[in-house]
Short mmCIF file of C-alpha atoms and ligand atoms in Angstrom, two decimals:
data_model
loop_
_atom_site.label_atom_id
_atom_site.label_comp_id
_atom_site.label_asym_id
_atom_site.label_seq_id
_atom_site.Cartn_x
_atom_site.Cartn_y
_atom_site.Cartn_z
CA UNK A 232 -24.33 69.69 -18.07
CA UNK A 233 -23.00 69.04 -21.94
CA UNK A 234 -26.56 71.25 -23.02
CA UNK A 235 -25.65 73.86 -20.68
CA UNK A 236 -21.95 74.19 -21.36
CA UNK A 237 -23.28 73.85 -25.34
CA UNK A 238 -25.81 76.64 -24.55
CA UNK A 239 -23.33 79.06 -22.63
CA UNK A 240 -22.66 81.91 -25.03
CA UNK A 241 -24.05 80.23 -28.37
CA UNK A 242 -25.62 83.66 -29.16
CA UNK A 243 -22.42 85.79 -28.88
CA UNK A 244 -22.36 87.82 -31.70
CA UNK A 245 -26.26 87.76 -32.70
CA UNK A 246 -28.67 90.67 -32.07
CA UNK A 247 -32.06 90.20 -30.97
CA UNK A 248 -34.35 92.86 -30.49
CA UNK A 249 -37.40 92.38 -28.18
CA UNK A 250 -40.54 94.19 -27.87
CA UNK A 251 -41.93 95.06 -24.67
CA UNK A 252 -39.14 93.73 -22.29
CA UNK A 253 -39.50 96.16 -19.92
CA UNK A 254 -41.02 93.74 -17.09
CA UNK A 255 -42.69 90.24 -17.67
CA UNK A 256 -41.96 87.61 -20.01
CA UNK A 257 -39.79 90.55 -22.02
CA UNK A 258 -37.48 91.25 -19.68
CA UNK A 259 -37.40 87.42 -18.48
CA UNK A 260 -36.33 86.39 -22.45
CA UNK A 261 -34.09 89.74 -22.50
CA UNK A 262 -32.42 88.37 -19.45
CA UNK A 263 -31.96 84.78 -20.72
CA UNK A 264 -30.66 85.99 -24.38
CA UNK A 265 -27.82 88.03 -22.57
CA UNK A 266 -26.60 85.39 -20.60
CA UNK A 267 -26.00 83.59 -23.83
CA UNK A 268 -23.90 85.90 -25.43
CA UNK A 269 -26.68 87.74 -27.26
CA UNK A 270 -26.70 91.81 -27.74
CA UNK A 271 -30.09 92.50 -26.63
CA UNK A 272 -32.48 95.98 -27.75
CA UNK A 273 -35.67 96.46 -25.68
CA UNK A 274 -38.34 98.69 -26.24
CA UNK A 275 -40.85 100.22 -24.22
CA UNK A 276 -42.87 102.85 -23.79
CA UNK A 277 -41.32 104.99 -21.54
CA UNK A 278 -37.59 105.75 -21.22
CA UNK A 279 -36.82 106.01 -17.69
CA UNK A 280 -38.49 102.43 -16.88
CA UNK A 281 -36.67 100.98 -20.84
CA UNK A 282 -33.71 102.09 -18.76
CA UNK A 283 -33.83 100.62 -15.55
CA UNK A 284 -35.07 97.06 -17.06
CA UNK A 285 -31.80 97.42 -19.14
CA UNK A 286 -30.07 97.85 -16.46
CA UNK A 287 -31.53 95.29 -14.97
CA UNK A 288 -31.16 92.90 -17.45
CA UNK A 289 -27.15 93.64 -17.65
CA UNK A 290 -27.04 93.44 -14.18
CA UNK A 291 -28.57 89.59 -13.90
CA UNK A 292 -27.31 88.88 -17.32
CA UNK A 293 -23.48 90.05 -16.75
CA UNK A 294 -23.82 90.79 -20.46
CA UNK A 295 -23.50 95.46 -20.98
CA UNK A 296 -24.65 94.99 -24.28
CA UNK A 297 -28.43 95.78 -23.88
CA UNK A 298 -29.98 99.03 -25.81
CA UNK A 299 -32.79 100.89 -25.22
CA UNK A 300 -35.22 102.17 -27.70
CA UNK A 301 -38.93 103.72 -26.59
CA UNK A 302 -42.28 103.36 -28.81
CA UNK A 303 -45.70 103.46 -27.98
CA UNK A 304 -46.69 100.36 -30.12
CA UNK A 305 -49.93 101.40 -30.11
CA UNK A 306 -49.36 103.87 -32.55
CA UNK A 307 -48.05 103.45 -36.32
CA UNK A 308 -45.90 106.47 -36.87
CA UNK A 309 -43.98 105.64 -33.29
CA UNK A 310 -43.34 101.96 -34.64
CA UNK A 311 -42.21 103.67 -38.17
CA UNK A 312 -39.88 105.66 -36.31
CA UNK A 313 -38.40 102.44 -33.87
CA UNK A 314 -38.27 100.58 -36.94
CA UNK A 315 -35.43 103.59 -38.39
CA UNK A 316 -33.94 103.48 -35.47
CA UNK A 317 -33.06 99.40 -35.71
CA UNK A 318 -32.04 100.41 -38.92
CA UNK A 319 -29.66 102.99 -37.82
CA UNK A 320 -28.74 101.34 -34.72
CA UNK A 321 -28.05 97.50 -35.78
CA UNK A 322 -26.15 96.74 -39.61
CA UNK A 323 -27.47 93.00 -38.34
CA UNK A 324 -30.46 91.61 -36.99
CA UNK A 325 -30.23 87.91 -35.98
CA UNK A 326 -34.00 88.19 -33.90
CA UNK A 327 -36.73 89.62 -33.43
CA UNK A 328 -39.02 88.30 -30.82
CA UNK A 329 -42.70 90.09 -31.15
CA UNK A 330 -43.69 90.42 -27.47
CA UNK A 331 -45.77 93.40 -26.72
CA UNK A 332 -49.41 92.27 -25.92
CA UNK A 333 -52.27 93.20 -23.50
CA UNK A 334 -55.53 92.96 -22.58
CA UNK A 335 -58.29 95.79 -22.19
CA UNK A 336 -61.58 95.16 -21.30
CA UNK A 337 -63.07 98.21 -22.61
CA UNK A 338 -62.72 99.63 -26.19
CA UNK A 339 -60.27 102.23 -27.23
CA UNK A 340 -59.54 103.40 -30.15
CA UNK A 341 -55.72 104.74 -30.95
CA UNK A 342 -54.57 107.79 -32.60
CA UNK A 343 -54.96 106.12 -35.87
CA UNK A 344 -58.16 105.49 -35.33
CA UNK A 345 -58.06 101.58 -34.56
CA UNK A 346 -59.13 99.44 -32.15
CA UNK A 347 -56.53 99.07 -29.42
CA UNK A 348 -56.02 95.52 -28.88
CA UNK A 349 -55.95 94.96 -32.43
CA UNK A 350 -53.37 97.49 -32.88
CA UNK A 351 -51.03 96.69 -30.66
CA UNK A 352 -51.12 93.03 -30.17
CA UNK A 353 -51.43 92.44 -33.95
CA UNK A 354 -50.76 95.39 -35.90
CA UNK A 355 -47.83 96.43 -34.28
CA UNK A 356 -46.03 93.43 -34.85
CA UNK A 357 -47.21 92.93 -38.31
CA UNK A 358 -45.81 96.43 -39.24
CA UNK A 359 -42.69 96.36 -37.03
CA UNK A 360 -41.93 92.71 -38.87
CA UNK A 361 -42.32 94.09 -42.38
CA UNK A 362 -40.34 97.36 -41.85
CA UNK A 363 -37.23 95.17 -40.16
CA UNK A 364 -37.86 91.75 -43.46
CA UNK A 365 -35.06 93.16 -45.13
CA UNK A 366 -32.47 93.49 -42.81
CA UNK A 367 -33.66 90.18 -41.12
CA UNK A 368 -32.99 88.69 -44.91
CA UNK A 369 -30.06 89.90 -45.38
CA UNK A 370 -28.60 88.71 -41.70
CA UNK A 371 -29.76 84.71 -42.69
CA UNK A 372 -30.16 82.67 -41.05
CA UNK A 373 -32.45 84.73 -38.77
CA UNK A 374 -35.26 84.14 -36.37
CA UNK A 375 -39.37 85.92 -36.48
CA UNK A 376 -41.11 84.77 -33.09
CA UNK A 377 -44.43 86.11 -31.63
CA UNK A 378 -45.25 85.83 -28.76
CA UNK A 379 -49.41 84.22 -28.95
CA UNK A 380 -51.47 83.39 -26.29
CA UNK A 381 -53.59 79.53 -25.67
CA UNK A 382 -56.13 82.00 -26.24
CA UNK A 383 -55.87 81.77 -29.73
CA UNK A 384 -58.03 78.46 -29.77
CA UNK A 385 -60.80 80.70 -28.87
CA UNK A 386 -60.35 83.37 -31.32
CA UNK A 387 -62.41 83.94 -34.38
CA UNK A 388 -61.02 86.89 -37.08
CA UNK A 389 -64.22 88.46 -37.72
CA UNK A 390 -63.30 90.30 -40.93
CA UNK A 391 -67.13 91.82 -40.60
CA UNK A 392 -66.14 93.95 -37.61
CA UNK A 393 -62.31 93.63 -36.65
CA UNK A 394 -61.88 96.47 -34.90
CA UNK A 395 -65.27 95.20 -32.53
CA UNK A 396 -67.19 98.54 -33.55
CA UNK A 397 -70.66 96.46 -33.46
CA UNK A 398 -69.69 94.17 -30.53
CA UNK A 399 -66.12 94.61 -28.03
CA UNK A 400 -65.26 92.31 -25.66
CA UNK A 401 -62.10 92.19 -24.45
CA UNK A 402 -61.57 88.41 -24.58
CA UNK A 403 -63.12 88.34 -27.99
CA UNK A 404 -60.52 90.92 -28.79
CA UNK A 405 -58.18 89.32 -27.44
CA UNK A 406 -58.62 86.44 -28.25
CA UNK A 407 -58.93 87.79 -32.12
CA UNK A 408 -55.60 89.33 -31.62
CA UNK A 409 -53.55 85.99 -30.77
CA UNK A 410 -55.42 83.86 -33.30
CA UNK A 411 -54.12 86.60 -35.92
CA UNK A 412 -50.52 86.34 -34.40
CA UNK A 413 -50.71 82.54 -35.32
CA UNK A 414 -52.13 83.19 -38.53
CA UNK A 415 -49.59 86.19 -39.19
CA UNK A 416 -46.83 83.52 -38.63
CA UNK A 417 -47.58 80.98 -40.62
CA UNK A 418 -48.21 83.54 -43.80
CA UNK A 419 -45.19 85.27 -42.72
CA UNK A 420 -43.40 81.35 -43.03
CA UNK A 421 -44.61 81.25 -46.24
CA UNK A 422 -43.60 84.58 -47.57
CA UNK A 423 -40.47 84.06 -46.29
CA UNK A 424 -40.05 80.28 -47.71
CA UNK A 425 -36.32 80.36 -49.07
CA UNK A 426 -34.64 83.48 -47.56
CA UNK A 427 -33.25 81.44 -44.41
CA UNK A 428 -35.55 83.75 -41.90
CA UNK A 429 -38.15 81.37 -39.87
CA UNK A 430 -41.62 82.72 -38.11
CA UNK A 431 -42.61 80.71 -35.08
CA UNK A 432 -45.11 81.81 -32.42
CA UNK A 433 -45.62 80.46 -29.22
CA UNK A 434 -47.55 80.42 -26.15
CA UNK A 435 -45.99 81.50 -22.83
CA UNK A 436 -47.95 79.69 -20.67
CA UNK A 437 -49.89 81.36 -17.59
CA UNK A 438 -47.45 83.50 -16.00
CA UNK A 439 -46.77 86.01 -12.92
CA UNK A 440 -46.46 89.35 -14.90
CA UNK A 441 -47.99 92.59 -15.20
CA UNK A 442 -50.30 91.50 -17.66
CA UNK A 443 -53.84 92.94 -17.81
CA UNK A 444 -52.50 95.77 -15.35
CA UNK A 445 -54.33 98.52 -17.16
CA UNK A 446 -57.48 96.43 -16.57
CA UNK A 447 -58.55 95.93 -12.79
CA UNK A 448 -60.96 94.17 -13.40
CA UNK A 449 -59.40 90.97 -14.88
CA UNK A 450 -56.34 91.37 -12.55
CA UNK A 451 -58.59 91.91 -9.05
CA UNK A 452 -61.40 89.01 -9.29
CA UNK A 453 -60.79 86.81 -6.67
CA UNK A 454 -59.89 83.97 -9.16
CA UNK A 455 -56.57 85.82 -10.71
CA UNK A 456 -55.96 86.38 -7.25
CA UNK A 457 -56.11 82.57 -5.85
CA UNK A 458 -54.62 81.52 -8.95
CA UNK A 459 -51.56 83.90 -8.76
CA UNK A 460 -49.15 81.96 -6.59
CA UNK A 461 -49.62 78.62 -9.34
CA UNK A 462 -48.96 80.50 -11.99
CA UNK A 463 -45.06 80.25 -13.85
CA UNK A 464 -42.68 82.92 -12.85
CA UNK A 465 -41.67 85.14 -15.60
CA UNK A 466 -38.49 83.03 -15.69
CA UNK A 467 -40.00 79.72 -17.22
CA UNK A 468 -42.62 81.75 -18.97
CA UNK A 469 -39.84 82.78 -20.88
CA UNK A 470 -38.32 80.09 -21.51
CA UNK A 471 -39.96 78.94 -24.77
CA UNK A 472 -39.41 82.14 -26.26
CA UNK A 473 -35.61 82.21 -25.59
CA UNK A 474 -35.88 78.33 -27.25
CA UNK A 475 -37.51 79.65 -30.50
CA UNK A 476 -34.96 82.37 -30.84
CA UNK A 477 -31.82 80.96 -29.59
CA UNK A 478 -31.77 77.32 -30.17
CA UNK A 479 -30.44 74.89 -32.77
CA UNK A 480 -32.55 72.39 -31.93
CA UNK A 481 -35.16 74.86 -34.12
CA UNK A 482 -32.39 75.43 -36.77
CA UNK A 483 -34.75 75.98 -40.30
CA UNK A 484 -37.93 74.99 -38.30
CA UNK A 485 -40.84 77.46 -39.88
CA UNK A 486 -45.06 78.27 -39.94
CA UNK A 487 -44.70 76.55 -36.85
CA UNK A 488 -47.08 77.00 -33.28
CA UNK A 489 -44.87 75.83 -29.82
CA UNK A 490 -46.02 75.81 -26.30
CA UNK A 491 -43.31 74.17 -23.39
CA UNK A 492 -40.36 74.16 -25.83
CA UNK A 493 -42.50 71.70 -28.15
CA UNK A 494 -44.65 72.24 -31.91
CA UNK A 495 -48.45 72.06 -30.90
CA UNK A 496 -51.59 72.07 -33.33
CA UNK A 497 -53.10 75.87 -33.68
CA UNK A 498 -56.77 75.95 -33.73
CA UNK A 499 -57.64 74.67 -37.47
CA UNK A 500 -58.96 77.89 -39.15
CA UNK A 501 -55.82 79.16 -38.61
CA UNK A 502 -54.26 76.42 -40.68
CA UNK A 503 -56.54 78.05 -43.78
CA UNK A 504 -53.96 79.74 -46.60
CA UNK A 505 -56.65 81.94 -48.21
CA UNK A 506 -58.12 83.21 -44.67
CA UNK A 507 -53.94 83.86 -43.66
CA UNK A 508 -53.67 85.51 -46.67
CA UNK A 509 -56.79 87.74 -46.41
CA UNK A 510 -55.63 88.92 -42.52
CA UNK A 511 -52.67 89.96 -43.99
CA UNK A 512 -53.88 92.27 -47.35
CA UNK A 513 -56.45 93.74 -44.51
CA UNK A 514 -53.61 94.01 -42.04
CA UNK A 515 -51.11 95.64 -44.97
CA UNK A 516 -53.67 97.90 -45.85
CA UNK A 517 -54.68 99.07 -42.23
CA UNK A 518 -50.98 100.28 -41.88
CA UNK A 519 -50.50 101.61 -45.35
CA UNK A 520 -48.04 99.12 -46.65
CA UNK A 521 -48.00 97.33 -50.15
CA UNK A 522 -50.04 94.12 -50.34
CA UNK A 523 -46.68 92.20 -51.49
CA UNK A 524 -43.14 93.89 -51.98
CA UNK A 525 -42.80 95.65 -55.50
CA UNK A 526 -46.75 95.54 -55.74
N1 LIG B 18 -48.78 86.52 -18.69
C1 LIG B 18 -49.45 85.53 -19.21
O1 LIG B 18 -50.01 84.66 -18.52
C2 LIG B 18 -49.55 85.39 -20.72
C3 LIG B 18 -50.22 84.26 -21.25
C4 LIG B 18 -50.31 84.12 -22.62
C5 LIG B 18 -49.73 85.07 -23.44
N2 LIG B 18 -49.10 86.16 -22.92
C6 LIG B 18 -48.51 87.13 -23.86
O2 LIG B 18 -47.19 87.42 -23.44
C7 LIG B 18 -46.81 88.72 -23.92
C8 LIG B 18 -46.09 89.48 -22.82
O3 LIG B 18 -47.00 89.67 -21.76
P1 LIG B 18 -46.57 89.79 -20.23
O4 LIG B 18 -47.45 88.85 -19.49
O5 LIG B 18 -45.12 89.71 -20.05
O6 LIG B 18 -47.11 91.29 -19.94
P2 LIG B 18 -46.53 92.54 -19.15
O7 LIG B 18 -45.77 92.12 -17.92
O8 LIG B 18 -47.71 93.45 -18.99
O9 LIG B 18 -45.48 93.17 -20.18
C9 LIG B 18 -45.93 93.84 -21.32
C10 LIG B 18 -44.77 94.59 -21.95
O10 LIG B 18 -45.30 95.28 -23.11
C11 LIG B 18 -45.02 96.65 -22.99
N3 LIG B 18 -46.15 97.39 -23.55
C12 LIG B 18 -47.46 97.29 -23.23
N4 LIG B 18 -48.19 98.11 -24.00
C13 LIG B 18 -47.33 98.72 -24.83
C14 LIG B 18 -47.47 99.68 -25.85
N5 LIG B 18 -48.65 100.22 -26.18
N6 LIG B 18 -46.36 100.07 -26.51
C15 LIG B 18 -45.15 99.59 -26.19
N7 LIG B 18 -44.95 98.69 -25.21
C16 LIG B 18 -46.03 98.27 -24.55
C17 LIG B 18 -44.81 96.95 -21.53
O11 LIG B 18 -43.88 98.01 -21.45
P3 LIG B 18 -44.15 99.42 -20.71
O12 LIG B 18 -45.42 99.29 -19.92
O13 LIG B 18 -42.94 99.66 -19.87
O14 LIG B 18 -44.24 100.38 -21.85
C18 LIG B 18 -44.16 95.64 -21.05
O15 LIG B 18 -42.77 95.67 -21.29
C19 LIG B 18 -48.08 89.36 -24.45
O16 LIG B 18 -48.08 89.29 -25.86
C20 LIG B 18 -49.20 88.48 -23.88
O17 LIG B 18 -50.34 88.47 -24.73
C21 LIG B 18 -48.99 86.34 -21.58
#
């Protein structure tokens, strides 16, 4: 009762912004965050569905102050332009919670020429991070939480052929793309060591959503289906990612992996500071940023 009472509105006057809260664990966390005080910005990809989940979300929250903002993440110059409009839209940023992720069995490629799960599960984030740093900086004590997958304990960054043009799978994509939103996070804690701005990531859990939607054929074999009903509602698969940006009990914690609320071992490669530090020059230089600020 004291923790709830304690919890009530302990994010009145912080923004977060969320990726991908139109349905799913997004709009579960979006929903959460507002009923704690929090402003809340969602993005998705299309406006008329970004504006009914807001809606939505004030409605279940009781909280109006949700905004909308609409990227495809899966391409750079649309993420360039969501990042200006952050900028323009919020002088603070107290959050930002990396969420956009998916699954595609076969291989794409994006307008920029990438592989898609790569792009958008990792790339998107990575660039959307690094365009926000400095206003997350200067709002200190701030949050950076992605939103990984157990999935990552499977993944292998296969610098030889990241964007799978020899070999695609989509769990080996996959799979690739959660281990480098691990391994983004803990460089990211690094980089960040002293400014006051944390990086977690986390795993959800296995949860009720429209994930793998654009993929039938992960979503329709008879095992998703069975499994379906035991799976967490989007509700309590939220619930570690409003923890990691909303609570105190994570005050200062940093380069740190959580799964149900609690700090869990990544797989080990992605413990590996030179290999971190590699994904992210290749990453930087895949969206045309600067290895390091000022370099
Ligand atoms: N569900 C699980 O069991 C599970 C388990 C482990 C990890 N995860 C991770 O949890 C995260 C959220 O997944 P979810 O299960 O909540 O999935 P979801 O219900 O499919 O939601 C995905 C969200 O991302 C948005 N989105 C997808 N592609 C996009 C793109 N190209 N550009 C912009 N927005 C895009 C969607 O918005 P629009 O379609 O409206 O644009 C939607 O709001 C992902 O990172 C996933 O890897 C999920």
């Amino acid at each position: 009762m004291m923790a709830t009472m304690a919890a009530a509105l302990s994010m009145t006057g912080k923004t977060v912004l969320i990726t991908g809260a139109t349905s799913g664990i997004g709009r579960a966390a979006a929903i959460g965050l507002a009923t704690i005080g929090a402003r809340v910005g969602i993005t998705g990809r299309d406006r008329s569905r970004a504006e009914a989940a807001a809606a939505e979300i004030a409605r279940a929250s009781g909280n109006p102050a949700v905004d909308v903002f609409v990227a495809d993440m899966s391409s750079q110059s649309e993420v360039r332009r969501l990042a200006d409009e952050v900028l323009t839209t919020y002088p603070r940023l107290d959050v930002l919670l990396n969420n956009v992720g998916g699954f595609w069995a076969h291989r794409h490629v994006t307008a920029d020429g990438l592989e898609h799960t790569l792009a958008v599960n990792h790339l998107a984030p990575f660039l959307l991070t690094s365009l926000l740093l400095e206003r997350l900086i200067a709002s200190a004590p701030a949050r950076v939480v992605t939103v990984s997958s157990a999935a990552q304990s499977m993944g292998k960054i296969d610098f030889d052929d990241l964007m799978g043009e020899r070999r695609y799978s989509g769990q080996r994509a996959y799979n690739q793309s959660k281990l480098a939103n691990v391994m983004f996070t803990y460089e990211l804690a690094r980089r960040l060591e002293g400014t006051g701005v944390t990086a977690t990531a986390l795993h959800p859990g296995v949860t009720r959503t429209g994930f793998g939607a654009d993929d039938p054929n992960l979503m329709m074999t008879p095992i998703i289906a069975v499994l379906r009903p035991f799976m967490k509602s989007p509700t309590r698969g939220a619930k570690t990612a409003v923890f990691l940006a909303s609570s105190p009990e994570v005050d200062g914690v940093t380069g740190r992996y959580f799964a149900d609320r609690k700090a869990r071992k990544s797989q080990d490669s992605s413990y590996d500071a030179a290999t971190t530090a590699q994904l992210w020059d290749v990453s930087a230089e895949l969206v045309g940023l600067p290895r390091k600020p000022g370099h």
